[in-house]
mmCIF file with all atom_site columns, C-alpha atoms in Angstrom:
data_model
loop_
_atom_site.group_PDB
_atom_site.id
_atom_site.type_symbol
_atom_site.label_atom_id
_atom_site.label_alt_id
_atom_site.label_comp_id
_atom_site.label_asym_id
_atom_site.label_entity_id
_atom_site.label_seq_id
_atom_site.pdbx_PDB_ins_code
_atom_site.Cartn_x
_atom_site.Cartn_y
_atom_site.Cartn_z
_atom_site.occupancy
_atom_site.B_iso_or_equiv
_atom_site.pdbx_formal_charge
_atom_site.auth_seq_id
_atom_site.auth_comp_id
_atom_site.auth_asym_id
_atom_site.auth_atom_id
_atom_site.pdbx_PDB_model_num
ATOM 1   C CA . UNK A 1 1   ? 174.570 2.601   66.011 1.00 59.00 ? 1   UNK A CA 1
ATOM 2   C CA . UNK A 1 2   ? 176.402 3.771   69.186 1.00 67.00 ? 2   UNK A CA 1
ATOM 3   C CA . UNK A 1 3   ? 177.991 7.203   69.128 1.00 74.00 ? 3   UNK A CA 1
ATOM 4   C CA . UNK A 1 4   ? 180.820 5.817   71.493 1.00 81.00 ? 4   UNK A CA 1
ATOM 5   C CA . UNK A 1 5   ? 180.732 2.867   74.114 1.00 85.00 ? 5   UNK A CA 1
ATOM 6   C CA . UNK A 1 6   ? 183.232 3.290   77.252 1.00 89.00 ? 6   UNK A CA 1
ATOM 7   C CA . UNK A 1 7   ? 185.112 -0.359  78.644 1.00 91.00 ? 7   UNK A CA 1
ATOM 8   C CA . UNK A 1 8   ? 186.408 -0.322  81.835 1.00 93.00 ? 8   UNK A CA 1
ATOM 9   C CA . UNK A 1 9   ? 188.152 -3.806  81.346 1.00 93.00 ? 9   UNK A CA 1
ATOM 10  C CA . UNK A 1 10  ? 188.397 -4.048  85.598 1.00 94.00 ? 10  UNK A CA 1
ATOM 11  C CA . UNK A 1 11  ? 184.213 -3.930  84.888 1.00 91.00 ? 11  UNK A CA 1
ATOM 12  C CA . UNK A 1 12  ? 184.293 -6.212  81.645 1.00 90.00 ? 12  UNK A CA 1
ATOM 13  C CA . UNK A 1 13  ? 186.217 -8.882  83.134 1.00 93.00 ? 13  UNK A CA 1
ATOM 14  C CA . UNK A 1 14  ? 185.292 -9.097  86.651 1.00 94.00 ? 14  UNK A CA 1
ATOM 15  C CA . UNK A 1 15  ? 185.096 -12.327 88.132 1.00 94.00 ? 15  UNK A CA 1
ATOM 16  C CA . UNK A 1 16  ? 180.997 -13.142 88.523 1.00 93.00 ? 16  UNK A CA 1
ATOM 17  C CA . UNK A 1 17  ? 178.118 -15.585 87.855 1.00 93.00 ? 17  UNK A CA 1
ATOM 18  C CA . UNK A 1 18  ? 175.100 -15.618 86.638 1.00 92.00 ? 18  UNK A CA 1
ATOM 19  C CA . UNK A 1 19  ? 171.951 -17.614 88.128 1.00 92.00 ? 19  UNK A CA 1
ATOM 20  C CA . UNK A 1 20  ? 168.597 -18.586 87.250 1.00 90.00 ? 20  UNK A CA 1
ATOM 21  C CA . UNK A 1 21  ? 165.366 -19.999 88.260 1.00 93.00 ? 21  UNK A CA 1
ATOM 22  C CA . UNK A 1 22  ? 164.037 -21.895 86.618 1.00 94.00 ? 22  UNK A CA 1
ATOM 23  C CA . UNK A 1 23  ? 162.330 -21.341 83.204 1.00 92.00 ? 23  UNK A CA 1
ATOM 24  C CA . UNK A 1 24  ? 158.659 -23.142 81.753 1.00 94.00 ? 24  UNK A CA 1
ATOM 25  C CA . UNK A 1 25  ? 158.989 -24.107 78.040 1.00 94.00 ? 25  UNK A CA 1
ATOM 26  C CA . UNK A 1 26  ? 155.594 -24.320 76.059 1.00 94.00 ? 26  UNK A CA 1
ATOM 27  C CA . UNK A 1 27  ? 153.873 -23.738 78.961 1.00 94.00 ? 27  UNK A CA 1
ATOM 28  C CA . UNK A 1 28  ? 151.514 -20.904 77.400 1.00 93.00 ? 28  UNK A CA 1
ATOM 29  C CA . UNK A 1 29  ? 147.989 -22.336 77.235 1.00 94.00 ? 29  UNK A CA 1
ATOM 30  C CA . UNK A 1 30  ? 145.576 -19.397 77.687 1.00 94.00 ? 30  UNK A CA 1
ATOM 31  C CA . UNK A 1 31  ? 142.064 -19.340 75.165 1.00 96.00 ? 31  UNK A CA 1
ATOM 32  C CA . UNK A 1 32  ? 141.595 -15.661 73.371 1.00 93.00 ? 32  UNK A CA 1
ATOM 33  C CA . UNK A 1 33  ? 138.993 -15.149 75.992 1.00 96.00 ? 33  UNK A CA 1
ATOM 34  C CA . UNK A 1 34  ? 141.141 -15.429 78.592 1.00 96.00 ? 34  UNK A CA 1
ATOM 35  C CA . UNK A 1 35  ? 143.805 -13.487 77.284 1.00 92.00 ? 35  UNK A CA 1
ATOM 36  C CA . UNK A 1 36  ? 141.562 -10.576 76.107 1.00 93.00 ? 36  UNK A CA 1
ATOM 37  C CA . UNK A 1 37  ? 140.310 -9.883  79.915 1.00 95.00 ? 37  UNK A CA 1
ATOM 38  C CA . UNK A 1 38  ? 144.413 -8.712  80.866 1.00 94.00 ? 38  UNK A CA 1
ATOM 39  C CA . UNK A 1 39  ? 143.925 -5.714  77.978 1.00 94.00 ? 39  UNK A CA 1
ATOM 40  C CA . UNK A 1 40  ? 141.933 -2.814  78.038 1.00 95.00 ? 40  UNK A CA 1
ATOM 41  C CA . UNK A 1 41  ? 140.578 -1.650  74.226 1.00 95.00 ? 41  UNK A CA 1
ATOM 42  C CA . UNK A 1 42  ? 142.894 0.806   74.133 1.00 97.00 ? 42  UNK A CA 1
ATOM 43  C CA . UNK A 1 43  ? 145.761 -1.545  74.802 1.00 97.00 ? 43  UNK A CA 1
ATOM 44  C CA . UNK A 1 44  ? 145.236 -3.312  71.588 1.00 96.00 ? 44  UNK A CA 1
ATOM 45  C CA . UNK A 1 45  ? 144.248 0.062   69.504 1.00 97.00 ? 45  UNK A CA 1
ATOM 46  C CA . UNK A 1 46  ? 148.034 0.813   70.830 1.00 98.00 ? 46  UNK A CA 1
ATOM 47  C CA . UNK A 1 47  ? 149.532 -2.277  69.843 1.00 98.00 ? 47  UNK A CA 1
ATOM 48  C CA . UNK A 1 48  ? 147.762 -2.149  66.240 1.00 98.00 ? 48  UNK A CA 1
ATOM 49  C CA . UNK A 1 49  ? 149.314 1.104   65.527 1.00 98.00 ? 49  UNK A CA 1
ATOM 50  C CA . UNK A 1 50  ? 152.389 0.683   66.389 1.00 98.00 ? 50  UNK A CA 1
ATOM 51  C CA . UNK A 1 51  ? 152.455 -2.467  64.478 1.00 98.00 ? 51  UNK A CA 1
ATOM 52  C CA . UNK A 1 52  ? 151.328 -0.313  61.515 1.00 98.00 ? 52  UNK A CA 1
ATOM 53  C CA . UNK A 1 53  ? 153.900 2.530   62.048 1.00 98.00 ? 53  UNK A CA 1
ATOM 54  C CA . UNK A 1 54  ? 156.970 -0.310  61.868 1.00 97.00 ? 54  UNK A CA 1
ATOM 55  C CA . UNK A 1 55  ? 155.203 -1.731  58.736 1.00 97.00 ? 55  UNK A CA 1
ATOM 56  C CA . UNK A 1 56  ? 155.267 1.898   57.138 1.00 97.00 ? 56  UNK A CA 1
ATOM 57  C CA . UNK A 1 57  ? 159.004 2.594   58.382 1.00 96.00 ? 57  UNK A CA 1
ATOM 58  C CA . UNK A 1 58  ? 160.317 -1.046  57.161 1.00 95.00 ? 58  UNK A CA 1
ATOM 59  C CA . UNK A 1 59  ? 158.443 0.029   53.255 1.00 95.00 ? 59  UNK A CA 1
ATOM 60  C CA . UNK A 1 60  ? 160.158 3.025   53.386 1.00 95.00 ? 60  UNK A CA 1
ATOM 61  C CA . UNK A 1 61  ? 163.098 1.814   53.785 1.00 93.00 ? 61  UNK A CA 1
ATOM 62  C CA . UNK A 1 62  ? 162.440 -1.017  51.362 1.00 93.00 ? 62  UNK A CA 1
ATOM 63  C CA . UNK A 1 63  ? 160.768 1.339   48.862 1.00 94.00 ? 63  UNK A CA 1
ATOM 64  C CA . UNK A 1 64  ? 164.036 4.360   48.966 1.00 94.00 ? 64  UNK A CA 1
ATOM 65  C CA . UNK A 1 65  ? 166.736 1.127   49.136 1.00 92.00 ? 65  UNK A CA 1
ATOM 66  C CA . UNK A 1 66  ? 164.720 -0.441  45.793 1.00 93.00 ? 66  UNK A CA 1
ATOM 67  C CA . UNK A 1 67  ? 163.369 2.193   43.661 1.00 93.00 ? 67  UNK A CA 1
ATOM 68  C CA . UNK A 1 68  ? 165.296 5.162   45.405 1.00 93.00 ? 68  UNK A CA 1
ATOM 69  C CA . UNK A 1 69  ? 162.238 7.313   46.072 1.00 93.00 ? 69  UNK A CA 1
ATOM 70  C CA . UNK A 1 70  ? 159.313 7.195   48.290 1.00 93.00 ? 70  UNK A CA 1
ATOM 71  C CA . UNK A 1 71  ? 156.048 8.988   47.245 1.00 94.00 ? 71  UNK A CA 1
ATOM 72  C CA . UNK A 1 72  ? 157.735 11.291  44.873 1.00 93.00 ? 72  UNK A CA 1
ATOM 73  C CA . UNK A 1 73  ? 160.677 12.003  47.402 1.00 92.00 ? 73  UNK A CA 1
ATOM 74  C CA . UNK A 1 74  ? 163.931 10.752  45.694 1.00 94.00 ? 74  UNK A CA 1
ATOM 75  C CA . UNK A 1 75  ? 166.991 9.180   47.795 1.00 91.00 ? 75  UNK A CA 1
ATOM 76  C CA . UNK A 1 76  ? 169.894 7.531   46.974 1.00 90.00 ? 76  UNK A CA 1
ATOM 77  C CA . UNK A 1 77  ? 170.218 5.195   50.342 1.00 87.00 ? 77  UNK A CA 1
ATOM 78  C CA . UNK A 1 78  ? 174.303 4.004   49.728 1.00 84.00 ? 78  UNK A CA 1
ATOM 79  C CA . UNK A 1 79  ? 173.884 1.404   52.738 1.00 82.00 ? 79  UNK A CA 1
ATOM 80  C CA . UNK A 1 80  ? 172.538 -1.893  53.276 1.00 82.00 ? 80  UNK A CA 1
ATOM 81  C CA . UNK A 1 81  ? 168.513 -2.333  54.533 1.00 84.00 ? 81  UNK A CA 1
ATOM 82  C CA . UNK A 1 82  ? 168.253 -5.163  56.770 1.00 87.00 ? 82  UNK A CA 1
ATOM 83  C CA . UNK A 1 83  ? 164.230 -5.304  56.929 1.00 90.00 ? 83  UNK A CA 1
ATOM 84  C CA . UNK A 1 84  ? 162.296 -6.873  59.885 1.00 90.00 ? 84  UNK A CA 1
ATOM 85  C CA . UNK A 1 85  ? 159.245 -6.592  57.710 1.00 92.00 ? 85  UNK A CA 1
ATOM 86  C CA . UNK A 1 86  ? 156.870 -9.154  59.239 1.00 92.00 ? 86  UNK A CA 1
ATOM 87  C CA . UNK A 1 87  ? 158.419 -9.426  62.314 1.00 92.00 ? 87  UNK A CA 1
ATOM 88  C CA . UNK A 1 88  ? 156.396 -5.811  63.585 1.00 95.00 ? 88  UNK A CA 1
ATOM 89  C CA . UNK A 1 89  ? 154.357 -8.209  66.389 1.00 95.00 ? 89  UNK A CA 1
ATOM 90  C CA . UNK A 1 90  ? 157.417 -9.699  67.942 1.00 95.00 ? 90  UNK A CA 1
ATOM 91  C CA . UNK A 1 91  ? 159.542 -6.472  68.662 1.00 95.00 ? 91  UNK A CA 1
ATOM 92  C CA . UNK A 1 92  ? 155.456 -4.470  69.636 1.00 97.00 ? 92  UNK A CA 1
ATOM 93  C CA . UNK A 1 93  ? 154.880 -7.467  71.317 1.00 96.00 ? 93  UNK A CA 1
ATOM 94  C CA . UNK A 1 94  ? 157.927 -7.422  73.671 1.00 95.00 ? 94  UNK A CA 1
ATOM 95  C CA . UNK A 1 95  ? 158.091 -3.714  73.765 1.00 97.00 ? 95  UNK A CA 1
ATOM 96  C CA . UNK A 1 96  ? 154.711 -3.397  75.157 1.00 96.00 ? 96  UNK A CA 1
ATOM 97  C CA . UNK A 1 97  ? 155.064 -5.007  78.426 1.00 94.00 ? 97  UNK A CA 1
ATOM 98  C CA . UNK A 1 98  ? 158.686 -3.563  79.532 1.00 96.00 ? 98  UNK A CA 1
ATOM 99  C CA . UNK A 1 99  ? 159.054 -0.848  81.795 1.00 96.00 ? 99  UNK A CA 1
ATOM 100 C CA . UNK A 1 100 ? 160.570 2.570   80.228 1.00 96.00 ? 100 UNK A CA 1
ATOM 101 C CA . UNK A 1 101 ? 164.201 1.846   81.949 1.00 96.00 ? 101 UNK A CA 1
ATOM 102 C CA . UNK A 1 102 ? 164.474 -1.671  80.541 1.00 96.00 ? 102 UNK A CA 1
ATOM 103 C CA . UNK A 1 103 ? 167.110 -2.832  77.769 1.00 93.00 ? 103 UNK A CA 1
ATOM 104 C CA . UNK A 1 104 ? 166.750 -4.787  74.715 1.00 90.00 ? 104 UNK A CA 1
ATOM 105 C CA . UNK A 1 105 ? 169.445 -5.867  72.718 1.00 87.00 ? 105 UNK A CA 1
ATOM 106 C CA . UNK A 1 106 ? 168.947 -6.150  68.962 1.00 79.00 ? 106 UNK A CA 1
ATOM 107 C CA . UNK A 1 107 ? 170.687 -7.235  65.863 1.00 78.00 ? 107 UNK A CA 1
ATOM 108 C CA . UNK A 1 108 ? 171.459 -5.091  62.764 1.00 75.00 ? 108 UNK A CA 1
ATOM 109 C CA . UNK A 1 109 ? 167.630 -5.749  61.990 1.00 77.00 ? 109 UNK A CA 1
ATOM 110 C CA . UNK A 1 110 ? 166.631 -3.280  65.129 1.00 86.00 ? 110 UNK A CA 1
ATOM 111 C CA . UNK A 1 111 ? 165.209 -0.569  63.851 1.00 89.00 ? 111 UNK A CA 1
ATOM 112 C CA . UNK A 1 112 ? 161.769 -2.024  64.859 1.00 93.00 ? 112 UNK A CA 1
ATOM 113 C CA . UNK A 1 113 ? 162.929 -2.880  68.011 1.00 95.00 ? 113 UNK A CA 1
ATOM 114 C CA . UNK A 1 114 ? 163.991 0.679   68.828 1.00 94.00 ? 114 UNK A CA 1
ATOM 115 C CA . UNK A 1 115 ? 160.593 2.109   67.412 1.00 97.00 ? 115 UNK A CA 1
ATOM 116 C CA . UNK A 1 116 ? 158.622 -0.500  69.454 1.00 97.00 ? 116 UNK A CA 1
ATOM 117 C CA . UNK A 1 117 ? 160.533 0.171   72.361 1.00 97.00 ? 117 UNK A CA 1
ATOM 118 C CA . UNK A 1 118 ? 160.232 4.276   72.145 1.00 98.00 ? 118 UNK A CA 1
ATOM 119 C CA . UNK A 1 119 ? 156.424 4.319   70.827 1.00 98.00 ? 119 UNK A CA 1
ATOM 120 C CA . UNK A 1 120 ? 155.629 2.071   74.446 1.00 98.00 ? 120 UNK A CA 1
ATOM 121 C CA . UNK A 1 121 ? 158.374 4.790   76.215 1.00 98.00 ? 121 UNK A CA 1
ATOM 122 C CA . UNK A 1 122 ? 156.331 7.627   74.937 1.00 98.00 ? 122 UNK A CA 1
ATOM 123 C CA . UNK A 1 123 ? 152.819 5.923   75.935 1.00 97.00 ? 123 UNK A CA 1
ATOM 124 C CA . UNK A 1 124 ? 154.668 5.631   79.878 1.00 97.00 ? 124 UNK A CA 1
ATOM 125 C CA . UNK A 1 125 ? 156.218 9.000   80.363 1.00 98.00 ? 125 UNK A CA 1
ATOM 126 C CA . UNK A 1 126 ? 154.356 12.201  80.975 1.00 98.00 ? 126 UNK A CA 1
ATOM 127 C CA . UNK A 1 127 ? 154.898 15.314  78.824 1.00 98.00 ? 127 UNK A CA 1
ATOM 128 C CA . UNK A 1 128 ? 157.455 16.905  80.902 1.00 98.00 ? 128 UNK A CA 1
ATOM 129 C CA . UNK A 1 129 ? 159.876 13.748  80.628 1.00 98.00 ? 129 UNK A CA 1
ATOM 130 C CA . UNK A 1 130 ? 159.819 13.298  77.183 1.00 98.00 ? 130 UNK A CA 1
ATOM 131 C CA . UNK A 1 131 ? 160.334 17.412  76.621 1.00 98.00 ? 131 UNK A CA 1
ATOM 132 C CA . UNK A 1 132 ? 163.559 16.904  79.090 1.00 98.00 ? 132 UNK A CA 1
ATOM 133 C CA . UNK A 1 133 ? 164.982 13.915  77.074 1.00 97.00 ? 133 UNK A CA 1
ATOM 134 C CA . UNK A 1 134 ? 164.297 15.499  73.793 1.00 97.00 ? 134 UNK A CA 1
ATOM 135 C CA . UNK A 1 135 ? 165.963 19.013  74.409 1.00 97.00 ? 135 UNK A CA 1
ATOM 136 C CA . UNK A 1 136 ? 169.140 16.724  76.189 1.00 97.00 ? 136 UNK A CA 1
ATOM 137 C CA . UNK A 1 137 ? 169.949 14.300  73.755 1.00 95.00 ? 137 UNK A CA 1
ATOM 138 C CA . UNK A 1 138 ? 172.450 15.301  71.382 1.00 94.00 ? 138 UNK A CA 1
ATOM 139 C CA . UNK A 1 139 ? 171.305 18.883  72.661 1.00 94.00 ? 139 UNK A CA 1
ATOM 140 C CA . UNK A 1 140 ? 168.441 19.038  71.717 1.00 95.00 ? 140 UNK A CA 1
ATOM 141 C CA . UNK A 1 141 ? 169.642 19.046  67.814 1.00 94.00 ? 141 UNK A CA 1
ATOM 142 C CA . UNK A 1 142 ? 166.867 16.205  66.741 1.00 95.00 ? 142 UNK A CA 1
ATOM 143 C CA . UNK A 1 143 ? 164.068 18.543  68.315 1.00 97.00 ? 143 UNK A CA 1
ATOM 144 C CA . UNK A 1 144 ? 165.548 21.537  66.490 1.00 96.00 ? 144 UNK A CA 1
ATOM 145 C CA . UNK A 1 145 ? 164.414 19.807  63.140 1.00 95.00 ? 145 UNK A CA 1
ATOM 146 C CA . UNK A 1 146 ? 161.070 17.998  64.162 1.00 96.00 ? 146 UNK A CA 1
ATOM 147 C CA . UNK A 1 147 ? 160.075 21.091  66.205 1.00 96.00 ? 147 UNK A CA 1
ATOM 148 C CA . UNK A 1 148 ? 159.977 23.411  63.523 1.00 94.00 ? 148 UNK A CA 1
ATOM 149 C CA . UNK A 1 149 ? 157.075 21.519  61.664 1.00 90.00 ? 149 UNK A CA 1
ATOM 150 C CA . UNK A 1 150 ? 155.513 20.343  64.691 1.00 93.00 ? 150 UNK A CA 1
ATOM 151 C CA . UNK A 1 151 ? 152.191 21.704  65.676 1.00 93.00 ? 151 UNK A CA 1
ATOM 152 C CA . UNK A 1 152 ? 150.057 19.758  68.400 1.00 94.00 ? 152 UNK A CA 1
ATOM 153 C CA . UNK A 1 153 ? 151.120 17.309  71.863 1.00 96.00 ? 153 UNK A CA 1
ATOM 154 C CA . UNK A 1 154 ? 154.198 16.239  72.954 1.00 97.00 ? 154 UNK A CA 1
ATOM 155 C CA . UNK A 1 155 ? 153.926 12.608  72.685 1.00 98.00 ? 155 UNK A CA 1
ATOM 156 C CA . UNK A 1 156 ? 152.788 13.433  69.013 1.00 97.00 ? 156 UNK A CA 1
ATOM 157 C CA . UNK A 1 157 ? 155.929 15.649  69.103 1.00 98.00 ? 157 UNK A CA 1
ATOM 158 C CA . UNK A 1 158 ? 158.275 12.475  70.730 1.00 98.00 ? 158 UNK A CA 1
ATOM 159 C CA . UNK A 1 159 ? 157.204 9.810   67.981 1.00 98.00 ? 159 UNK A CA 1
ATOM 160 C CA . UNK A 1 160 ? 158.084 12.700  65.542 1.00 97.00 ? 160 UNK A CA 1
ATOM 161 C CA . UNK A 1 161 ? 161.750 13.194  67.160 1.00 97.00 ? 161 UNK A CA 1
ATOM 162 C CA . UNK A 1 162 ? 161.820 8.772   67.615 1.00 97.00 ? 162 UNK A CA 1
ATOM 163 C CA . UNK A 1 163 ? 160.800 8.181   63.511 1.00 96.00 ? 163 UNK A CA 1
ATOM 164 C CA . UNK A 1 164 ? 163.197 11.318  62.124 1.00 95.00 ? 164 UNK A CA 1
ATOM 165 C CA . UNK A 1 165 ? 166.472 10.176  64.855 1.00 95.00 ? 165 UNK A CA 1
ATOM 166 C CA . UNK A 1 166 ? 165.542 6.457   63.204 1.00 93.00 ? 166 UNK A CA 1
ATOM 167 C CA . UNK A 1 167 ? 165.752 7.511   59.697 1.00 91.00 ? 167 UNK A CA 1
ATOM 168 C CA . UNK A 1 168 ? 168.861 9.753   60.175 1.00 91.00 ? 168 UNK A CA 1
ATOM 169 C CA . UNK A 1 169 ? 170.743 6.964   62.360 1.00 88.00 ? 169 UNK A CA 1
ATOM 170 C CA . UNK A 1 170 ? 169.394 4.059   59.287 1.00 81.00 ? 170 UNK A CA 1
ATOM 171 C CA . UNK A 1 171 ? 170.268 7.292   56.236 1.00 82.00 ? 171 UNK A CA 1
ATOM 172 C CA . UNK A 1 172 ? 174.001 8.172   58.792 1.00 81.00 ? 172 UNK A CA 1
ATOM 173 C CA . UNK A 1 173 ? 172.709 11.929  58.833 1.00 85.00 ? 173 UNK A CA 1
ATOM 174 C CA . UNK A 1 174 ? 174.295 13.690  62.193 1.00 79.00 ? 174 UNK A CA 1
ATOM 175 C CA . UNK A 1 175 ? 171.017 13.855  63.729 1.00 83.00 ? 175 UNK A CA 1
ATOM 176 C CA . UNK A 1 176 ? 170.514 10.038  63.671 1.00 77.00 ? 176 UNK A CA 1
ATOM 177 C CA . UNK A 1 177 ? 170.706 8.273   67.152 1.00 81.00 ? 177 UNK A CA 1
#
């Protein structure tokens, strides 16, 4: 959830248009083979976990909403849980091939999204980026709590900071996004 979004109505409602080219429907007809040779080993090793790390998030949140405790940690989640389970390949899928600085727009089912989208992030930007956006946003007070705990890389350190600022922003804790 937004913090706070600013409308400049002048902006909003400017007079403009929107064009397009032109856009193939069903055209996709590549064989495994052929797909395989635009990935590297690695690429797929990537895509795989991050699958698996929205699979884990979604059963937390499933297991805390349902039974109101995950692996012997108890919470009593108030809100709703609008799971994406199953849907971890679409949001990996589309997160893998945008560029850092590109948008998506998401539903109330975006959690995934958001992790997909920062686990590719993290991949892109070198260590010195991700330290600088960690110790600005919000000041720095979502690196003040996965920091303390931390203990190897920073891109280890930046899918800490991404999975905790998820939780608090899914549990509304001040140090959710």
């Amino acid at each position: 959830m937004t913090k706070s979004i600013e409308i400049i109505p002048e902006v909003v409602f400017a007079k403009d248009k929107i064009e397009f080219k032109p856009i193939e429907i069903n055209a996709y007809n590549k064989s495994i083979e052929e797909e395989k040779k635009l990935f590297l080993k690695d690429d797929f090793k990537a895509i795989y976990h991050d699958m698996c790390v929205l699979r884990e998030f979604e059963t937390i949140l499933d297991k805390i909403k349902k039974e109101g405790a995950y692996k012997g940690i108890k919470y009593n989640h108030k809100g709703p849980a609008h799971l994406s389970i199953g849907q971890e390949s679409a949001a990996v899928g589309q997160a893998f091939t945008l560029d850092v600085t590109d948008h998506i727009y998401g539903s109330h089912r975006s959690h995934s999204e958001v992790l997909a989208k920062g686990l590719s992030a993290i991949r892109k930007l070198n260590d010195k980026k991700l330290l600088d956006i960690m110790e600005n946003y919000m000041d720095g007070c979502i690196l003040e709590v996965v920091r303390k705990s931390h203990n190897g890389s920073y891109k280890e350190l930046a899918k800490k900071f991404l999975i905790y600022g998820t939780y608090a922003e899914n549990f509304a804790r001040k140090t959710g996004f």
